[in-house]
PDB file of C-alpha atoms in Angstrom:
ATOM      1  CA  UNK A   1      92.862 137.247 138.670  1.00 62.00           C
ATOM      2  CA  UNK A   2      93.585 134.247 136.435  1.00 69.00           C
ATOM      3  CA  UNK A   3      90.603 132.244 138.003  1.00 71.00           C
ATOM      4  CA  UNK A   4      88.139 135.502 136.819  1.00 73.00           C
ATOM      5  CA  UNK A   5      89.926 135.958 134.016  1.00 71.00           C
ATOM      6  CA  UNK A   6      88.501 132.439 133.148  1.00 74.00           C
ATOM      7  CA  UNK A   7      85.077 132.707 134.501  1.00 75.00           C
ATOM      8  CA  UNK A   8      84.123 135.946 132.638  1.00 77.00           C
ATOM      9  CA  UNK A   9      86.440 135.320 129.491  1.00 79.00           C
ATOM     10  CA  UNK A  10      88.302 138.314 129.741  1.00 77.00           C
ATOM     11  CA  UNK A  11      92.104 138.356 129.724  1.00 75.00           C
ATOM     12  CA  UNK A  12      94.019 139.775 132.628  1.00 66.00           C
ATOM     13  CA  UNK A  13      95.297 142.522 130.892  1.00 63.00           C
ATOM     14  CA  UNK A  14      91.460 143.948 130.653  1.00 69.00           C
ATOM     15  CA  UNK A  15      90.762 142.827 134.361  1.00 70.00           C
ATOM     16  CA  UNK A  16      93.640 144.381 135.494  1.00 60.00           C
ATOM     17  CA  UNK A  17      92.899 147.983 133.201  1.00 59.00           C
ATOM     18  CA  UNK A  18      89.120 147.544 134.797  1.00 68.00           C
ATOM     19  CA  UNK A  19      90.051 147.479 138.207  1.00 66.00           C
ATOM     20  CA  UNK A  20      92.339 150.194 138.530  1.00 51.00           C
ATOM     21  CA  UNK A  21      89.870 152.471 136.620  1.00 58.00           C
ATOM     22  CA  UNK A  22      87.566 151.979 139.455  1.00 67.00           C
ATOM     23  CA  UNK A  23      90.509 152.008 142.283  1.00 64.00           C
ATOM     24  CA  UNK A  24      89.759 148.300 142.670  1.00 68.00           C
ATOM     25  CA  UNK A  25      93.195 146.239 144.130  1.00 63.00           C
ATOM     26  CA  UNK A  26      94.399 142.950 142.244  1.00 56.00           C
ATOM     27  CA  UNK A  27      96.692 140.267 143.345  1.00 58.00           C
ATOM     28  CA  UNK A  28      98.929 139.988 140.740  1.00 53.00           C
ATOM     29  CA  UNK A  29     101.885 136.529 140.503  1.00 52.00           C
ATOM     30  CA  UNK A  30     105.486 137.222 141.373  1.00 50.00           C
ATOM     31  CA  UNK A  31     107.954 137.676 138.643  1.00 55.00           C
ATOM     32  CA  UNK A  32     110.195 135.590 139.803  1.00 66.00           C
ATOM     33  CA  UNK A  33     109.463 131.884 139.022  1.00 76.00           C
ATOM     34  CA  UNK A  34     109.784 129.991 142.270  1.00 83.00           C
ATOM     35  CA  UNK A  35     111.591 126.134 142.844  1.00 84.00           C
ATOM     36  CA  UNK A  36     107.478 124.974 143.093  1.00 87.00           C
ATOM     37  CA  UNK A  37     106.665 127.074 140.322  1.00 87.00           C
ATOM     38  CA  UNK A  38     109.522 125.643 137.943  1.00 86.00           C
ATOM     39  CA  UNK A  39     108.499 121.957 138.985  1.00 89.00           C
ATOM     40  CA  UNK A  40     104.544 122.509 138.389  1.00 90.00           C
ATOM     41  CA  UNK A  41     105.920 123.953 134.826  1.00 89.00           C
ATOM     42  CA  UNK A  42     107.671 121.054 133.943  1.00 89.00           C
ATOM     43  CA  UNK A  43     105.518 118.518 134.884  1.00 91.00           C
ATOM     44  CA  UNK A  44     103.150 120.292 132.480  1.00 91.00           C
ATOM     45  CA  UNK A  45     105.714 120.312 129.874  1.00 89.00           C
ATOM     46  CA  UNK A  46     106.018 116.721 130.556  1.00 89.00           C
ATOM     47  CA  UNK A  47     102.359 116.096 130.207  1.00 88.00           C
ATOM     48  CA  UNK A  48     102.396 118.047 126.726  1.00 85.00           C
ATOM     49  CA  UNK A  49     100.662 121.371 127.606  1.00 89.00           C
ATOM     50  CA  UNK A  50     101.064 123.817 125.014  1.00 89.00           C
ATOM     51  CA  UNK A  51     103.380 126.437 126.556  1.00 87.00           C
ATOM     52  CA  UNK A  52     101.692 129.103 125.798  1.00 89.00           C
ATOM     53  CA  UNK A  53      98.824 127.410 128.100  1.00 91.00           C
ATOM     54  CA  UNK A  54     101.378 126.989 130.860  1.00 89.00           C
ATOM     55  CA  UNK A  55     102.292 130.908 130.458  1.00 88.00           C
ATOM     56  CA  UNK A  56      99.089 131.689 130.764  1.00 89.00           C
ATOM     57  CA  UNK A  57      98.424 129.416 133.508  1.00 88.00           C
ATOM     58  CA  UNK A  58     101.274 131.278 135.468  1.00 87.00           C
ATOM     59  CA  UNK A  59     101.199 134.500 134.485  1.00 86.00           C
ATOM     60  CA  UNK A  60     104.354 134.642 132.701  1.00 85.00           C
ATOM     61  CA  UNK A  61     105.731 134.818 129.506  1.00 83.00           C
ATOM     62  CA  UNK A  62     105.868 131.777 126.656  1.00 84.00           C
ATOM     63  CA  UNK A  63     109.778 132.523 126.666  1.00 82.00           C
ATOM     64  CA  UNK A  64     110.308 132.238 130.183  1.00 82.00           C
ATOM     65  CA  UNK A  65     108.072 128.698 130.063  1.00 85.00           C
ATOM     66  CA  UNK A  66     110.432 128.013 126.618  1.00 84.00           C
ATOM     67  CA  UNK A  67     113.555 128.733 128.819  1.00 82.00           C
ATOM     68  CA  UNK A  68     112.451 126.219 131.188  1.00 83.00           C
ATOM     69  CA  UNK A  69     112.068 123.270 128.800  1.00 85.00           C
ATOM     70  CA  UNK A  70     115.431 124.214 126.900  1.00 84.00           C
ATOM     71  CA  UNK A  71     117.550 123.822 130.145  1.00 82.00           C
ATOM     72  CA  UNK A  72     116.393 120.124 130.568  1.00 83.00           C
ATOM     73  CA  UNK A  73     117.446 118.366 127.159  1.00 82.00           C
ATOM     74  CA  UNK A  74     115.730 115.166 127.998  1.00 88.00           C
ATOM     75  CA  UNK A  75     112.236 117.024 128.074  1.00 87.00           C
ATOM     76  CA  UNK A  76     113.005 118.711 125.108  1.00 87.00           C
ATOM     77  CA  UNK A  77     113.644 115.384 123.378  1.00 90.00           C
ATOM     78  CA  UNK A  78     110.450 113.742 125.320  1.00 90.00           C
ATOM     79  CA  UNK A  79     108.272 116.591 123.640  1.00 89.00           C
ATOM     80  CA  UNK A  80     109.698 116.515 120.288  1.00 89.00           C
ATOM     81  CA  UNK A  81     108.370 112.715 120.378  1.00 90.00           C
ATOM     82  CA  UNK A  82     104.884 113.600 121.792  1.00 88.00           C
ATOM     83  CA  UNK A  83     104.848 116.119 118.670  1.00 88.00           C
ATOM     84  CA  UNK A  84     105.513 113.968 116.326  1.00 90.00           C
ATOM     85  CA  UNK A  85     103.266 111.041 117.792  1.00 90.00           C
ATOM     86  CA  UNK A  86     100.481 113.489 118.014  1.00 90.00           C
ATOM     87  CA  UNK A  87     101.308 114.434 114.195  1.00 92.00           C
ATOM     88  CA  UNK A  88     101.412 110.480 113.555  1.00 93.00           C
ATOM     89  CA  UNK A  89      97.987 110.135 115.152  1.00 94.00           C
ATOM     90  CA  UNK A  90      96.081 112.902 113.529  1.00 94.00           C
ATOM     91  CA  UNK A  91      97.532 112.162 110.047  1.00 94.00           C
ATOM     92  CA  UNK A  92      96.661 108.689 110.229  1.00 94.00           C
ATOM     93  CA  UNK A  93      92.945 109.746 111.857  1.00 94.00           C
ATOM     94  CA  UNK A  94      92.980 111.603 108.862  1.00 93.00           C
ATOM     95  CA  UNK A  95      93.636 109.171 105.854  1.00 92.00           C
ATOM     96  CA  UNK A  96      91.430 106.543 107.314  1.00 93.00           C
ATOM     97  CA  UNK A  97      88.549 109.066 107.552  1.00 93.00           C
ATOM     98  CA  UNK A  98      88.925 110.176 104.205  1.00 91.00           C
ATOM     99  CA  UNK A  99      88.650 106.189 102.904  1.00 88.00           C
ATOM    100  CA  UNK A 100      86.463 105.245 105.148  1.00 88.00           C
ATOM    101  CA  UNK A 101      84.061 108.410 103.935  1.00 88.00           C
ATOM    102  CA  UNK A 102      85.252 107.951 100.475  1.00 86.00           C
ATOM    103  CA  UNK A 103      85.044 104.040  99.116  1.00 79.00           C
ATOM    104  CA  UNK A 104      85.388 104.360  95.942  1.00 76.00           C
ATOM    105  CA  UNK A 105      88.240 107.247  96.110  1.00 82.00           C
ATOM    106  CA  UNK A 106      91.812 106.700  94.583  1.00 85.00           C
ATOM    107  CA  UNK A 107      95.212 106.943  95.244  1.00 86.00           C
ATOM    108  CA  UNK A 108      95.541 110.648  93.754  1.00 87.00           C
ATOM    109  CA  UNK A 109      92.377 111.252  95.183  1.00 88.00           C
ATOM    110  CA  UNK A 110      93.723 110.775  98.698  1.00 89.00           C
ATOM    111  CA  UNK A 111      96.461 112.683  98.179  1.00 89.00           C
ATOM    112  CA  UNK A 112      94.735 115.801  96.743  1.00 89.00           C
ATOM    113  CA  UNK A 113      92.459 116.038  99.541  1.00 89.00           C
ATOM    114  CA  UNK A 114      94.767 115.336 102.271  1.00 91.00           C
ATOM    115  CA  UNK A 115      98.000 116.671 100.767  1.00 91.00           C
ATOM    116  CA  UNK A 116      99.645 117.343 103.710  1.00 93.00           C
ATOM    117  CA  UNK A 117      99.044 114.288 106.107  1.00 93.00           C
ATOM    118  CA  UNK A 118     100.200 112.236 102.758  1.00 93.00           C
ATOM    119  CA  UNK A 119     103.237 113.430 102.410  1.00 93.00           C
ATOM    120  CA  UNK A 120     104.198 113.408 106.065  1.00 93.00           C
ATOM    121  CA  UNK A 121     103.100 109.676 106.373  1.00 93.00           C
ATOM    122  CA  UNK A 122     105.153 109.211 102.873  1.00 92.00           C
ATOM    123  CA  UNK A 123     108.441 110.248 104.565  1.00 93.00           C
ATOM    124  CA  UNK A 124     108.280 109.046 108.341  1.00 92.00           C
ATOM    125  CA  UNK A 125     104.958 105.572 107.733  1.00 92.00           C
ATOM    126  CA  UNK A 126     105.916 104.685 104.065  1.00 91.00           C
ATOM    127  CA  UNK A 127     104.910 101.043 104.638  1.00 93.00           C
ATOM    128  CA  UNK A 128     101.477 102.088 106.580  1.00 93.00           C
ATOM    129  CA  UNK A 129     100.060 104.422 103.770  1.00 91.00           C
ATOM    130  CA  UNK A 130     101.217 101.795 101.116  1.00 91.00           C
ATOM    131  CA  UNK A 131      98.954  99.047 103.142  1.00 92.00           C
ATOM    132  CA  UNK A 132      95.837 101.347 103.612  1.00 90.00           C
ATOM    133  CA  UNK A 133      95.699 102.969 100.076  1.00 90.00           C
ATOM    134  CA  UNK A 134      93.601 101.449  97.625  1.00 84.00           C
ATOM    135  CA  UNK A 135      95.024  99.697  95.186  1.00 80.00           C
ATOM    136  CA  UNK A 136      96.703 101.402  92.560  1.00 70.00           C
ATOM    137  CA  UNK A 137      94.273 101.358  89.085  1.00 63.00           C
ATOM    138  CA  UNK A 138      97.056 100.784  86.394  1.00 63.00           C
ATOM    139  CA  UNK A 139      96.241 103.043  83.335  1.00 58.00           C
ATOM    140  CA  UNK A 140      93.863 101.851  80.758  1.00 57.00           C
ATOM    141  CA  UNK A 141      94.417 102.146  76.866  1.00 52.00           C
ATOM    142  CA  UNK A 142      91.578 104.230  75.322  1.00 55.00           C
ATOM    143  CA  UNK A 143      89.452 102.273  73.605  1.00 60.00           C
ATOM    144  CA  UNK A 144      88.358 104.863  70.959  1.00 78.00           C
ATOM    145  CA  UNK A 145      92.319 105.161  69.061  1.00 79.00           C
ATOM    146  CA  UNK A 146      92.337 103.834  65.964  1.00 86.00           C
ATOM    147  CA  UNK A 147      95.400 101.431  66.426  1.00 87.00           C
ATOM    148  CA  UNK A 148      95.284 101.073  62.296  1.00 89.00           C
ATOM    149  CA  UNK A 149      95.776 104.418  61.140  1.00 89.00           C
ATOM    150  CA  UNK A 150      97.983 105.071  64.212  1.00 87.00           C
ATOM    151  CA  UNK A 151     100.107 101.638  63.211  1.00 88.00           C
ATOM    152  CA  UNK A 152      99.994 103.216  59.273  1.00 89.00           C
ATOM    153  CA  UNK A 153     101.462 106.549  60.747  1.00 88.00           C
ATOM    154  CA  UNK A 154     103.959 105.494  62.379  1.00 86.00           C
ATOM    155  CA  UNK A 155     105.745 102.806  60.053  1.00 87.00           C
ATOM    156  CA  UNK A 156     106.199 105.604  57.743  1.00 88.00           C
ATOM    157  CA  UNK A 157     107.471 107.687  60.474  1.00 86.00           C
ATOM    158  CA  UNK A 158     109.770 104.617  61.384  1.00 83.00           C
ATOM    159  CA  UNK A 159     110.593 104.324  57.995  1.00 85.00           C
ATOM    160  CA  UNK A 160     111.781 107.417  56.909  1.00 85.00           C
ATOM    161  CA  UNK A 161     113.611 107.651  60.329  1.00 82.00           C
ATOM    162  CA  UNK A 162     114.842 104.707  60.192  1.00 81.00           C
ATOM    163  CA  UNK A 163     116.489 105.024  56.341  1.00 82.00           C
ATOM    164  CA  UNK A 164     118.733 107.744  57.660  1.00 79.00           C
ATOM    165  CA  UNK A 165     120.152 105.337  60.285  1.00 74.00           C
ATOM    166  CA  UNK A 166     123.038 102.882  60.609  1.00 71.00           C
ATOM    167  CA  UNK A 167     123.518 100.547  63.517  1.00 75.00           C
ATOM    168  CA  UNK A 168     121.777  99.124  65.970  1.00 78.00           C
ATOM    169  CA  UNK A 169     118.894 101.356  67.419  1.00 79.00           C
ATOM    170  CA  UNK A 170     116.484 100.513  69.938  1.00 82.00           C
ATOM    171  CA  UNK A 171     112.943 100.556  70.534  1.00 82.00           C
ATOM    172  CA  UNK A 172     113.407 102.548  73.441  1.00 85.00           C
ATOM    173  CA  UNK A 173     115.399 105.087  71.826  1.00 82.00           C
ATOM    174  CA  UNK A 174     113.334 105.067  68.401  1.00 82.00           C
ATOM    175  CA  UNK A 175     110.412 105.959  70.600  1.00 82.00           C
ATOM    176  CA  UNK A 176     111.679 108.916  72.017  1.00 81.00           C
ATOM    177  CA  UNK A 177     112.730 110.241  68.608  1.00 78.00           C
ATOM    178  CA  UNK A 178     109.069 109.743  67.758  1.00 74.00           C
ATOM    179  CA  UNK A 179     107.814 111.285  70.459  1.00 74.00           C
ATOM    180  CA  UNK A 180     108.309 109.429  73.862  1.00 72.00           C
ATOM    181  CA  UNK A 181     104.648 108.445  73.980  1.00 79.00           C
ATOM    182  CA  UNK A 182     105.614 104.722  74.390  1.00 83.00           C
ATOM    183  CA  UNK A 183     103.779 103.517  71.309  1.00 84.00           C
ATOM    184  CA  UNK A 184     106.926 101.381  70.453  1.00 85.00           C
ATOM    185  CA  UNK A 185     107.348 100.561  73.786  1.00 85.00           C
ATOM    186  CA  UNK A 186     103.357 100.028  75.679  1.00 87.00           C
ATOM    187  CA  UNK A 187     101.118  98.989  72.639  1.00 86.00           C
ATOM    188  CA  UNK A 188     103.688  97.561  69.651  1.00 84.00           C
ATOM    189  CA  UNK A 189     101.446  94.271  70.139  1.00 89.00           C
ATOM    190  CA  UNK A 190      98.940  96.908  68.289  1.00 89.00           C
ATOM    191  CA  UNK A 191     101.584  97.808  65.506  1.00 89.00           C
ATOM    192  CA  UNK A 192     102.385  95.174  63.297  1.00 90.00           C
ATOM    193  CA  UNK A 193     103.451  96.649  60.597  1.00 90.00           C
ATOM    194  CA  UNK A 194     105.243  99.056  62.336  1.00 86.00           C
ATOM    195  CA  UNK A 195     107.067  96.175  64.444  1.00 88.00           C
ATOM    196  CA  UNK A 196     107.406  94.702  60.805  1.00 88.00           C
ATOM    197  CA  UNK A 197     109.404  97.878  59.598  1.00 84.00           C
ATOM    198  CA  UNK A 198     112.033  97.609  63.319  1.00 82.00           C
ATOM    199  CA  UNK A 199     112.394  93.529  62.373  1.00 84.00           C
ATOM    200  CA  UNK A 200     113.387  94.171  58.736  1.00 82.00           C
ATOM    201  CA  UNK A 201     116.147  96.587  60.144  1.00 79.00           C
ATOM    202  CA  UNK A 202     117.477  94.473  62.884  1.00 77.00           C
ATOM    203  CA  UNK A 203     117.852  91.560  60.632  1.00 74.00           C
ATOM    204  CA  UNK A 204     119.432  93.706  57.912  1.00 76.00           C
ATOM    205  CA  UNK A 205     122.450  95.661  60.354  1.00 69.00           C
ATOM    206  CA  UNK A 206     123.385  92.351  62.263  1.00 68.00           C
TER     207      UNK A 206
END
């Protein structure tokens, strides 16, 4: 019944419904899994067969097949690994596609698109996805701020935050206060008199 079950594309069930509508007798498999029947199922097991496919193969249920592999802990082990080298294999398939498809692609880009392969290869092939990303495009400073009236700004911010301080203060901390945009911090080559304003007060609470 399996065998026509396959050639027509039918499942057994239907066969078996069709043939005793028209008083039509089927062979059906035994129940009861035999010695031979338990080895051919996990050899398959073995091989990495999906046991649902080895059910169906036999004509029994996916728990009976699932029984089988739990009661040899070695197999269950040996299949875990197939899993996860099958997962390593298809994730990686799927990164190098995606560059290979995609030159001029970035870093987020890769992730977006193949969010879940990235993070799998993140936790278990860290060093692989590092080596086949591109390389990391370190943020540019927009040309079009106007790093004079910005740098005007923000000494008289400094300044009148600074006059209601005592002690030492960094340029770290003054940033945050300001913000946290990392003006102080990023770009103070671009903020002279600002920087001007934080010398003035270092030199004066030594």
């Amino acid at each position: 019944m399996a065998e026509i079950s396959r050639r027509i594309g039918k499942s057994r069930c239907y066969i078996k419904t069709l043939a005793l509508r028209e008083n039509v007798e089927v062979e059906t498999k035994p129940k009861i899994i035999t010695k031979q029947v338990k080895l051919y199922i996990l050899d398959l097991a073995k091989k990495g067969f999906h046991r649902r496919e080895i059910a169906y193969r036999y004509g029994i249920s996916s728990g009976s097949v699932e029984q089988l592999i739990s009661s040899c802990p070695n197999l269950v082990i040996w299949r875990k690994k197939c899993k996860s080298d099958s997962k390593r294999r298809r994730y990686k398939c799927a990164i190098m596609n995606f560059i290979k498809t995609h030159p001029l692609a970035s870093r987020q880009d890769c992730k977006k698109s193949n969010y879940a392969a990235f993070y799998w290869l993140y936790n278990h092939e860290q060093g692989w996805l590092h080596a086949i990303l591109p390389t990391a495009i370190k943020g540019k400073c927009n040309q079009r701020v106007d790093w004079n009236q910005r740098d005007r700004l923000l000494s008289k911010q400094l300044s009148d935050l600074l006059s209601k301080k005592t002690g030492s203060v960094t340029l770290t901390k003054l940033d945050q206060l300001l913000g946290a945009h990392g003006w102080l911090t990023r770009y103070k080559h671009k903020l002279p008199t600002t920087m001007m304003i934080f010398e003035n007060y270092k030199l004066r609470n030594k």
